[in-house]
């Protein structure tokens, strides 16, 4: 089947006619930043959302997601204006529309919407090189590749990803990386690469330092609690979690986040392991406030080799001591702080958690050290530095 258009562009949260359309704001006097992302805007609030919501102060920001199947016979583009000022664009493709046919449709949907808005001054911002298959014909005044992860090392990565990244690096005016390890891996391939490690919204997570009501699904869990929030996928060492839970049955391990790319049946099941599911960004400080120690039990594999976890400074901003496996960027940035403890085995992880529980007792020292570590670390600062790099690369 051929989907040739013209395509539909539906404004609002869905095609439900009972819902009122949401106003799309587009200022023809400012440039447009088109962000092409493998991550969904409404999934987990992280680096893309922090940065794009800030870039929306200076640009018309369009956040183009990967397609979602639809039961409709024809493709269409859902346009969801976000309260941050970002327009979230979600392509809806019919069943069976994949491969080169999907690329043609995505190109048509994207071109049609850019024409509809009258976009003339365009900046491209890539989170995934795979988006080149439908956007390589665009003529932006600047192309930025914000490489936040080594995507080729993730489970289920497309085989073309490495080749596409080579092409994107050739086209990009600027390359940003999500951490120093990733920067070291990419800097030989681009002369204008810059490391921008994970930052933090200190004020948001500092709310966890104040006494508050425990969320209902956490309130009945005894203390001490070891907590983690984030995507539960192949990057998590589920065997380590099981062994810690077995070694200390009185400790409660609280895991907050969606399960992705792994079978939930493979997750360890014990009375002292609690899976609370995904939560919104606004809810996270309330959960963090109820933990005694924050943990980062990451597996040491190809998918974690270059990560720089955003949650490290978030946990510290919330006033929680941290125990992590020896992720390179965590060790080099926080390993000598005294309140982020590193452990490479289950036995060492238990010992480190015991020390972290003692750290939590000396709250004044904990908070003073955390504040010193965080310093001027903020997404506003990161965004400001990125803008300067973009101006210099014009």
Short mmCIF file of C-alpha atoms in Angstrom, two decimals:
data_model
loop_
_atom_site.label_atom_id
_atom_site.label_comp_id
_atom_site.label_asym_id
_atom_site.label_seq_id
_atom_site.Cartn_x
_atom_site.Cartn_y
_atom_site.Cartn_z
CA UNK A 1 0.00 0.00 0.00
CA UNK A 2 1.17 3.54 -0.72
CA UNK A 3 0.51 6.39 1.66
CA UNK A 4 1.03 9.48 -0.44
CA UNK A 5 -0.79 12.15 1.60
CA UNK A 6 -2.04 14.79 2.01
CA UNK A 7 -1.62 14.04 5.69
CA UNK A 8 -3.68 14.99 8.72
CA UNK A 9 -2.30 17.11 11.55
CA UNK A 10 -4.49 16.79 14.61
CA UNK A 11 -4.04 19.40 17.32
CA UNK A 12 -4.60 18.30 20.90
CA UNK A 13 -3.99 15.34 23.16
CA UNK A 14 -5.87 12.85 20.99
CA UNK A 15 -8.33 12.57 18.14
CA UNK A 16 -11.24 12.37 20.58
CA UNK A 17 -13.71 14.99 19.30
CA UNK A 18 -15.02 15.53 22.84
CA UNK A 19 -11.71 17.11 23.81
CA UNK A 20 -11.13 20.76 23.06
CA UNK A 21 -8.13 21.53 20.84
CA UNK A 22 -5.06 22.88 22.59
CA UNK A 23 -3.67 26.10 21.17
CA UNK A 24 -0.45 25.77 19.20
CA UNK A 25 1.81 28.78 19.71
CA UNK A 26 4.26 29.53 16.90
CA UNK A 27 6.24 32.76 16.69
CA UNK A 28 7.41 33.46 13.15
CA UNK A 29 9.96 35.96 14.47
CA UNK A 30 12.12 33.33 16.22
CA UNK A 31 13.97 30.31 14.81
CA UNK A 32 12.60 26.77 15.05
CA UNK A 33 14.47 23.99 16.85
CA UNK A 34 13.41 20.54 15.62
CA UNK A 35 14.39 17.86 18.14
CA UNK A 36 14.37 14.30 16.76
CA UNK A 37 14.18 11.85 19.65
CA UNK A 38 14.00 8.12 20.38
CA UNK A 39 12.64 8.98 23.84
CA UNK A 40 9.02 9.94 24.39
CA UNK A 41 8.26 13.28 25.94
CA UNK A 42 5.75 11.83 28.41
CA UNK A 43 7.73 8.70 29.37
CA UNK A 44 10.48 9.63 31.85
CA UNK A 45 11.39 13.27 32.49
CA UNK A 46 15.10 13.49 31.78
CA UNK A 47 17.75 15.30 29.73
CA UNK A 48 15.67 16.04 26.57
CA UNK A 49 12.76 17.45 28.56
CA UNK A 50 15.00 19.59 30.77
CA UNK A 51 16.84 21.08 27.81
CA UNK A 52 14.00 21.46 25.31
CA UNK A 53 11.71 23.15 27.84
CA UNK A 54 14.48 25.73 28.34
CA UNK A 55 15.23 26.13 24.63
CA UNK A 56 11.53 26.92 24.19
CA UNK A 57 12.33 30.34 25.71
CA UNK A 58 14.30 31.25 22.57
CA UNK A 59 13.01 28.88 19.87
CA UNK A 60 9.84 27.36 18.54
CA UNK A 61 10.66 23.84 19.75
CA UNK A 62 9.20 20.85 17.90
CA UNK A 63 9.83 17.50 19.59
CA UNK A 64 9.42 14.76 16.97
CA UNK A 65 9.02 11.29 18.50
CA UNK A 66 9.29 7.81 17.03
CA UNK A 67 6.05 6.62 15.39
CA UNK A 68 3.22 4.77 17.12
CA UNK A 69 0.96 2.25 15.29
CA UNK A 70 -2.61 3.33 14.62
CA UNK A 71 -5.75 1.43 13.63
CA UNK A 72 -6.52 4.15 11.09
CA UNK A 73 -6.09 3.43 7.39
CA UNK A 74 -4.06 6.59 6.79
CA UNK A 75 -1.09 8.04 8.68
CA UNK A 76 -1.48 11.23 10.66
CA UNK A 77 0.50 13.45 12.99
CA UNK A 78 -0.67 14.12 16.52
CA UNK A 79 0.37 17.56 17.76
CA UNK A 80 0.39 17.94 21.54
CA UNK A 81 1.38 21.38 22.82
CA UNK A 82 3.11 21.00 26.19
CA UNK A 83 2.79 23.55 28.97
CA UNK A 84 6.55 24.17 28.65
CA UNK A 85 5.98 25.67 25.19
CA UNK A 86 7.26 22.60 23.35
CA UNK A 87 5.12 21.12 20.58
CA UNK A 88 5.25 17.31 20.88
CA UNK A 89 4.78 15.66 17.46
CA UNK A 90 3.75 11.99 17.47
CA UNK A 91 3.54 10.27 14.07
CA UNK A 92 0.77 7.67 13.86
CA UNK A 93 1.42 5.02 11.21
CA UNK A 94 -0.98 2.30 9.98
CA UNK A 95 -0.20 -1.35 10.60
CA UNK A 96 2.21 -2.64 7.98
CA UNK A 97 3.78 0.74 7.33
CA UNK A 98 7.42 0.11 8.10
CA UNK A 99 10.89 0.17 6.56
CA UNK A 100 11.37 2.48 3.60
CA UNK A 101 7.61 3.05 3.35
CA UNK A 102 7.58 4.37 6.93
CA UNK A 103 10.54 6.65 6.18
CA UNK A 104 8.68 8.14 3.20
CA UNK A 105 5.58 8.73 5.30
CA UNK A 106 7.53 10.25 8.18
CA UNK A 107 9.29 12.55 5.74
CA UNK A 108 5.93 13.62 4.32
CA UNK A 109 4.40 14.20 7.75
CA UNK A 110 7.39 16.23 8.88
CA UNK A 111 7.72 18.28 5.70
CA UNK A 112 4.00 18.98 5.63
CA UNK A 113 3.96 20.26 9.19
CA UNK A 114 7.04 22.43 8.71
CA UNK A 115 5.39 23.90 5.59
CA UNK A 116 2.15 24.39 7.50
CA UNK A 117 3.99 26.42 10.13
CA UNK A 118 6.00 28.31 7.52
CA UNK A 119 9.35 27.33 9.05
CA UNK A 120 12.25 29.08 7.33
CA UNK A 121 14.95 29.32 10.01
CA UNK A 122 15.67 25.80 11.26
CA UNK A 123 18.04 24.20 13.77
CA UNK A 124 18.17 20.39 13.96
CA UNK A 125 18.84 18.67 17.28
CA UNK A 126 19.30 14.88 17.17
CA UNK A 127 19.08 12.37 20.00
CA UNK A 128 19.06 9.41 17.63
CA UNK A 129 20.94 9.02 14.34
CA UNK A 130 18.11 6.79 13.09
CA UNK A 131 16.04 9.91 12.40
CA UNK A 132 18.36 10.74 9.50
CA UNK A 133 16.37 8.30 7.35
CA UNK A 134 13.54 10.83 7.02
CA UNK A 135 15.24 14.15 7.84
CA UNK A 136 18.52 14.09 5.89
CA UNK A 137 17.04 16.31 3.15
CA UNK A 138 16.37 19.25 5.48
CA UNK A 139 18.60 22.31 5.20
CA UNK A 140 19.13 23.69 8.71
CA UNK A 141 21.42 26.55 9.60
CA UNK A 142 22.86 24.33 12.34
CA UNK A 143 22.84 20.65 13.32
CA UNK A 144 23.47 19.50 16.89
CA UNK A 145 23.96 15.88 17.96
CA UNK A 146 23.34 15.52 21.69
CA UNK A 147 24.70 12.03 22.25
CA UNK A 148 23.36 11.20 25.70
CA UNK A 149 23.97 7.42 25.47
CA UNK A 150 25.88 4.88 23.40
CA UNK A 151 22.67 3.67 21.77
CA UNK A 152 24.39 0.99 19.68
CA UNK A 153 25.17 -0.88 22.93
CA UNK A 154 21.52 -1.07 24.03
CA UNK A 155 19.45 -4.20 23.70
CA UNK A 156 17.50 -4.23 20.42
CA UNK A 157 19.58 -1.47 18.79
CA UNK A 158 19.03 -1.29 15.00
CA UNK A 159 21.97 -2.71 13.00
CA UNK A 160 22.14 0.49 10.91
CA UNK A 161 22.67 2.70 13.94
CA UNK A 162 26.48 2.80 13.82
CA UNK A 163 26.51 3.67 10.12
CA UNK A 164 23.89 6.37 10.66
CA UNK A 165 25.87 7.86 13.52
CA UNK A 166 28.93 8.15 11.28
CA UNK A 167 26.81 10.15 8.84
CA UNK A 168 25.30 12.30 11.59
CA UNK A 169 28.74 13.09 13.00
CA UNK A 170 29.78 14.20 9.51
CA UNK A 171 26.79 16.53 9.21
CA UNK A 172 26.77 17.93 12.76
CA UNK A 173 28.19 21.34 13.55
CA UNK A 174 28.31 20.45 17.23
CA UNK A 175 28.41 17.24 19.25
CA UNK A 176 27.44 17.24 22.92
CA UNK A 177 27.84 14.14 25.08
CA UNK A 178 26.01 13.05 28.22
CA UNK A 179 29.23 12.45 30.16
CA UNK A 180 33.01 12.43 30.09
CA UNK A 181 33.41 8.76 29.17
CA UNK A 182 31.17 9.24 26.17
CA UNK A 183 33.07 12.41 25.25
CA UNK A 184 36.34 10.49 25.27
CA UNK A 185 34.80 7.94 22.93
CA UNK A 186 33.45 10.56 20.48
CA UNK A 187 35.97 13.41 20.51
CA UNK A 188 38.28 11.69 18.03
CA UNK A 189 35.42 11.61 15.55
CA UNK A 190 34.40 15.28 15.72
CA UNK A 191 36.50 18.41 16.15
CA UNK A 192 33.73 20.32 17.92
CA UNK A 193 32.63 17.85 20.63
CA UNK A 194 31.94 18.93 24.21
CA UNK A 195 31.05 16.97 27.37
CA UNK A 196 27.89 17.98 29.23
CA UNK A 197 27.35 15.51 32.08
CA UNK A 198 24.03 15.02 33.81
CA UNK A 199 22.78 18.04 35.69
CA UNK A 200 20.04 18.53 38.27
CA UNK A 201 17.06 20.67 39.16
CA UNK A 202 18.26 21.23 42.73
CA UNK A 203 15.18 23.09 43.93
CA UNK A 204 12.85 20.35 42.67
CA UNK A 205 14.65 17.50 44.43
CA UNK A 206 15.55 19.49 47.54
CA UNK A 207 11.86 19.18 48.42
CA UNK A 208 12.77 15.64 49.54
CA UNK A 209 14.76 17.11 52.43
CA UNK A 210 11.57 18.30 54.12
CA UNK A 211 9.40 15.97 56.23
CA UNK A 212 6.30 15.06 54.27
CA UNK A 213 3.54 12.53 53.76
CA UNK A 214 4.73 9.18 52.44
CA UNK A 215 3.03 8.12 49.17
CA UNK A 216 0.28 5.57 49.79
CA UNK A 217 2.07 2.70 48.03
CA UNK A 218 5.25 3.32 50.02
CA UNK A 219 3.79 4.23 53.40
CA UNK A 220 3.45 0.65 54.68
CA UNK A 221 6.98 -0.41 53.71
CA UNK A 222 9.19 -0.65 56.83
CA UNK A 223 12.58 1.00 57.27
CA UNK A 224 15.43 0.93 56.48
CA UNK A 225 14.62 1.52 52.82
CA UNK A 226 17.07 1.37 49.92
CA UNK A 227 15.49 3.17 46.98
CA UNK A 228 15.99 3.44 43.23
CA UNK A 229 13.98 5.28 40.60
CA UNK A 230 14.46 5.07 36.86
CA UNK A 231 13.82 2.76 33.96
CA UNK A 232 14.16 -0.89 34.96
CA UNK A 233 15.88 -2.47 31.97
CA UNK A 234 19.02 -4.35 30.94
CA UNK A 235 21.17 -1.73 32.63
CA UNK A 236 20.02 -2.85 36.08
CA UNK A 237 21.86 -5.70 37.85
CA UNK A 238 18.86 -7.72 38.99
CA UNK A 239 21.07 -10.48 40.39
CA UNK A 240 22.81 -7.92 42.61
CA UNK A 241 19.45 -6.68 43.86
CA UNK A 242 18.38 -10.23 44.69
CA UNK A 243 21.59 -10.98 46.58
CA UNK A 244 21.43 -7.79 48.64
CA UNK A 245 17.79 -8.50 49.50
CA UNK A 246 18.70 -12.04 50.53
CA UNK A 247 21.71 -10.94 52.59
CA UNK A 248 19.69 -8.37 54.58
CA UNK A 249 16.03 -9.48 54.78
CA UNK A 250 15.24 -6.60 57.16
CA UNK A 251 16.23 -4.05 54.50
CA UNK A 252 13.47 -3.01 52.11
CA UNK A 253 14.45 -2.41 48.47
CA UNK A 254 12.07 0.03 46.76
CA UNK A 255 12.23 0.15 42.95
CA UNK A 256 10.29 2.96 41.27
CA UNK A 257 10.02 2.97 37.49
CA UNK A 258 8.64 1.24 34.41
CA UNK A 259 9.96 -2.17 33.32
CA UNK A 260 11.26 -1.98 29.74
CA UNK A 261 12.95 -4.48 27.40
CA UNK A 262 13.15 -7.20 30.04
CA UNK A 263 10.56 -9.77 31.07
CA UNK A 264 8.94 -8.75 34.40
CA UNK A 265 8.92 -12.45 35.25
CA UNK A 266 12.73 -12.36 35.35
CA UNK A 267 12.77 -9.76 38.13
CA UNK A 268 13.67 -11.10 41.60
CA UNK A 269 10.67 -11.61 43.86
CA UNK A 270 11.10 -11.39 47.63
CA UNK A 271 9.04 -9.97 50.48
CA UNK A 272 11.58 -7.17 50.90
CA UNK A 273 11.70 -6.12 47.21
CA UNK A 274 8.95 -3.71 46.22
CA UNK A 275 8.13 -2.70 42.61
CA UNK A 276 6.05 0.47 42.67
CA UNK A 277 5.84 1.15 38.93
CA UNK A 278 6.44 4.37 37.05
CA UNK A 279 5.89 7.77 38.66
CA UNK A 280 5.81 11.29 37.32
CA UNK A 281 8.75 13.65 37.66
CA UNK A 282 6.77 15.73 40.15
CA UNK A 283 6.19 12.68 42.38
CA UNK A 284 9.82 11.57 42.64
CA UNK A 285 10.91 13.85 45.53
CA UNK A 286 8.06 12.52 47.67
CA UNK A 287 9.32 8.95 47.23
CA UNK A 288 12.95 9.98 47.70
CA UNK A 289 12.06 11.69 50.97
CA UNK A 290 11.10 8.32 52.43
CA UNK A 291 14.35 6.49 51.64
CA UNK A 292 17.29 5.98 53.96
CA UNK A 293 19.78 5.23 51.17
CA UNK A 294 19.51 5.77 47.41
CA UNK A 295 21.02 3.01 45.30
CA UNK A 296 22.27 2.70 41.73
CA UNK A 297 22.69 -1.06 41.22
CA UNK A 298 23.73 -0.86 37.59
CA UNK A 299 25.11 -3.86 35.76
CA UNK A 300 28.59 -3.48 34.33
CA UNK A 301 27.98 -4.19 30.66
CA UNK A 302 28.15 -2.52 27.25
CA UNK A 303 24.92 -0.59 27.85
CA UNK A 304 26.31 1.08 31.00
CA UNK A 305 29.89 1.61 29.86
CA UNK A 306 29.37 5.28 29.00
CA UNK A 307 26.39 6.31 31.14
CA UNK A 308 26.44 9.34 33.42
CA UNK A 309 23.34 8.84 35.59
CA UNK A 310 21.24 11.95 36.14
CA UNK A 311 19.95 10.42 39.34
CA UNK A 312 23.29 10.79 41.17
CA UNK A 313 23.01 14.58 41.69
CA UNK A 314 19.23 14.25 42.09
CA UNK A 315 19.64 11.87 45.02
CA UNK A 316 22.19 14.21 46.61
CA UNK A 317 19.94 17.23 46.09
CA UNK A 318 17.27 15.26 47.95
CA UNK A 319 19.64 14.76 50.87
CA UNK A 320 20.11 11.02 50.45
CA UNK A 321 23.44 9.16 50.65
CA UNK A 322 24.16 7.05 47.56
CA UNK A 323 25.59 3.60 46.88
CA UNK A 324 26.51 2.73 43.29
CA UNK A 325 28.26 0.04 41.34
CA UNK A 326 31.52 1.33 39.75
CA UNK A 327 30.07 3.19 36.78
CA UNK A 328 33.05 5.11 35.35
CA UNK A 329 31.50 8.59 35.35
CA UNK A 330 30.10 8.09 38.85
CA UNK A 331 33.48 7.00 40.21
CA UNK A 332 35.42 9.83 38.57
CA UNK A 333 32.93 12.53 39.59
CA UNK A 334 31.66 11.40 42.99
CA UNK A 335 33.86 8.51 44.14
CA UNK A 336 35.93 10.53 46.63
CA UNK A 337 33.08 12.58 48.11
CA UNK A 338 32.45 10.29 51.08
CA UNK A 339 28.67 10.25 50.59
CA UNK A 340 28.57 8.43 47.24
CA UNK A 341 29.95 4.99 48.01
CA UNK A 342 31.14 2.59 45.32
CA UNK A 343 30.82 -1.21 45.50
CA UNK A 344 31.71 -3.82 42.88
CA UNK A 345 30.26 -7.01 44.46
CA UNK A 346 27.10 -7.93 46.35
CA UNK A 347 29.08 -8.27 49.58
CA UNK A 348 30.72 -4.88 49.05
CA UNK A 349 27.34 -3.35 48.19
CA UNK A 350 25.89 -4.55 51.50
CA UNK A 351 28.88 -3.13 53.39
CA UNK A 352 28.59 0.18 51.51
CA UNK A 353 24.86 0.40 52.31
CA UNK A 354 25.62 -0.15 55.99
CA UNK A 355 28.10 2.74 55.86
CA UNK A 356 25.57 4.88 53.96
CA UNK A 357 22.96 4.23 56.66
CA UNK A 358 25.48 5.61 59.14
CA UNK A 359 26.06 8.60 56.82
CA UNK A 360 22.34 9.33 56.94
CA UNK A 361 22.49 9.61 60.72
CA UNK A 362 24.91 12.56 60.50
CA UNK A 363 22.46 14.67 58.52
CA UNK A 364 24.19 18.01 58.89
CA UNK A 365 27.44 16.67 57.44
CA UNK A 366 25.52 14.85 54.70
CA UNK A 367 23.65 17.95 53.53
CA UNK A 368 26.70 20.21 53.77
CA UNK A 369 28.75 17.79 51.67
CA UNK A 370 25.95 17.31 49.14
CA UNK A 371 25.54 21.06 48.67
CA UNK A 372 29.27 21.51 48.16
CA UNK A 373 29.30 18.77 45.51
CA UNK A 374 26.32 20.20 43.65
CA UNK A 375 27.75 23.74 43.59
CA UNK A 376 26.41 25.54 40.50
CA UNK A 377 25.34 22.27 38.86
CA UNK A 378 21.98 23.01 37.25
CA UNK A 379 20.11 22.48 34.00
CA UNK A 380 19.91 26.27 33.60
CA UNK A 381 23.71 26.41 33.68
CA UNK A 382 24.05 23.52 31.22
CA UNK A 383 21.51 25.09 28.87
CA UNK A 384 23.31 28.44 29.02
CA UNK A 385 26.67 26.86 28.19
CA UNK A 386 25.16 24.89 25.30
CA UNK A 387 23.66 28.10 23.87
CA UNK A 388 27.11 29.70 23.94
CA UNK A 389 28.62 26.74 22.09
CA UNK A 390 25.86 26.99 19.48
CA UNK A 391 26.49 30.71 18.95
CA UNK A 392 30.20 30.10 18.51
CA UNK A 393 29.54 27.36 15.93
CA UNK A 394 27.34 29.53 13.73
#
